[in-house]
Amino acid sequence: MNPVTRRVHVRVPATSANLGSGFDTVGLALDYHDELTFTLSDDPADTDAHVNIEGEGAQTLPRDETHLVVSTFRRACRTFGLGRFGFTLEAHNRIPQARGMGSSAEAIVAGIAAAAAFAQEGELNRSAIFDLAATIEGHPDNVAPAVFGGLTVSWDFSTAEGVGSVPIPGGEPLHGGFHTVNYPVDPAITAAVFVPDYELSTEKARQALPATLPYRDAVYNVSRVGLLPAAMNPGALAAATTASDTADGDAAVSVSAASPALAATANTLLYTATQDKLHQPYRAALMEPSWNLIERFRSHGYAAAVSGAGPCVLVLHYGDAREAIDAIAAEDLASGHWRVLHLPIDTTGVTVERG
């Protein structure tokens, strides 16, 4: 099958996984993007990848077939029925590498989305992109928000040996493998991401986790992660609660984003929903500066957590608290070892442009 276009531009958001309580399941897309352009070679004899990189990773990432975007793109092209062809990849990277902002998920999603855009016209098949991306990444928590945007909760559904799916009455069969649900996020919720000048590999962070956990700690996290969808969309929760409390059930409900009561409820929920006992305490020694910053924010009532495997620190807040958040971290920012990104939530996920 031949490509349907000669050029594809891909835009993929940064992501933050876990959000404290949602270890390996919850992800959030951030309005901070890498942009990549794939241009097919005019020479039929040229089947190589030519990689140019600007920004993050320009001095460290490979510029050949071992680049994660390129290797994923090749695999996805085979999956979608495309042959091998030469191309130039122009990568404009903003997402920090090995910091817990989903740089590997971004690379994987970018490669697959580009291959899908070369393979067929029309809208992206996001479910197909997610399936392949989660399989390549090995876990879905970052790739899900990179594909769909917003807040996602993902899981790996295992079926019995020899059984590919489970029939669901009145619905599609539930197949084995990775799945995700996309939740709306209130536009008043913003993220502050504190990026340190040191790295931490996901593999090393995983090695710090214990083989077993106390049952009470598992229950603790289950009770917190169940609050995350409500905490991330408190306006809808407030409207639903007000409506249910109205005697006739059809009175007009007005919930103001500027309401002090709503802001207080939202930030209380965010603080509680981001509490964790499953992974962060065990990794704290690997990222002491990050952990100290998290504890300082939480002592002031802010919903702070490790972003992904770290060492970035994520602070979620309902309403504008930029000055207060920066003031708490003023000493860290002044040290020159940290920078902060104040970001809205991305609700779109990966996008492509052909031609």
PDB file of N, CA and C in Angstrom, residues 1 48 119 151 204 220 232 278 295-296 347:
ATOM      1  N   MET A   1       0.846  -1.190   0.000  1.00  0.00           N
ATOM      2  CA  MET A   1       0.000   0.000   0.000  1.00  0.00           C
ATOM      3  C   MET A   1       0.885   1.247   0.000  1.00  0.00           C
ATOM      4  N   ASP A  48      16.076   5.275   3.929  1.00  0.00           N
ATOM      5  CA  ASP A  48      16.586   5.577   5.267  1.00  0.00           C
ATOM      6  C   ASP A  48      15.799   6.693   5.935  1.00  0.00           C
ATOM      7  N   ALA A 119      -1.139   6.200   6.130  1.00  0.00           N
ATOM      8  CA  ALA A 119      -1.813   4.995   5.639  1.00  0.00           C
ATOM      9  C   ALA A 119      -3.219   5.259   5.122  1.00  0.00           C
ATOM     10  N   LEU A 151      -8.134  13.679  31.164  1.00  0.00           N
ATOM     11  CA  LEU A 151      -7.836  12.716  32.223  1.00  0.00           C
ATOM     12  C   LEU A 151      -8.233  11.331  31.751  1.00  0.00           C
ATOM     13  N   LYS A 204      14.893   2.591  37.079  1.00  0.00           N
ATOM     14  CA  LYS A 204      15.452   2.731  38.420  1.00  0.00           C
ATOM     15  C   LYS A 204      14.359   3.035  39.436  1.00  0.00           C
ATOM     16  N   TYR A 220      -6.187   2.358  51.162  1.00  0.00           N
ATOM     17  CA  TYR A 220      -5.972   3.808  51.226  1.00  0.00           C
ATOM     18  C   TYR A 220      -5.949   4.407  49.832  1.00  0.00           C
ATOM     19  N   MET A 232     -11.217  16.319  39.401  1.00  0.00           N
ATOM     20  CA  MET A 232     -10.790  16.995  38.179  1.00  0.00           C
ATOM     21  C   MET A 232     -11.937  17.675  37.443  1.00  0.00           C
ATOM     22  N   LEU A 278       1.357   3.922  47.815  1.00  0.00           N
ATOM     23  CA  LEU A 278       1.785   2.760  47.032  1.00  0.00           C
ATOM     24  C   LEU A 278       3.165   2.896  46.414  1.00  0.00           C
ATOM     25  N   GLU A 295       6.533  17.715  49.725  1.00  0.00           N
ATOM     26  CA  GLU A 295       6.098  17.825  51.117  1.00  0.00           C
ATOM     27  C   GLU A 295       5.843  19.279  51.510  1.00  0.00           C
ATOM     28  N   ARG A 296       6.655  20.185  50.977  1.00  0.00           N
ATOM     29  CA  ARG A 296       6.440  21.604  51.288  1.00  0.00           C
ATOM     30  C   ARG A 296       5.109  22.075  50.712  1.00  0.00           C
ATOM     31  N   THR A 347      -6.983  18.940  26.201  1.00  0.00           N
ATOM     32  CA  THR A 347      -8.187  18.102  26.096  1.00  0.00           C
ATOM     33  C   THR A 347      -8.332  17.460  24.719  1.00  0.00           C
TER      34      THR A 347
END
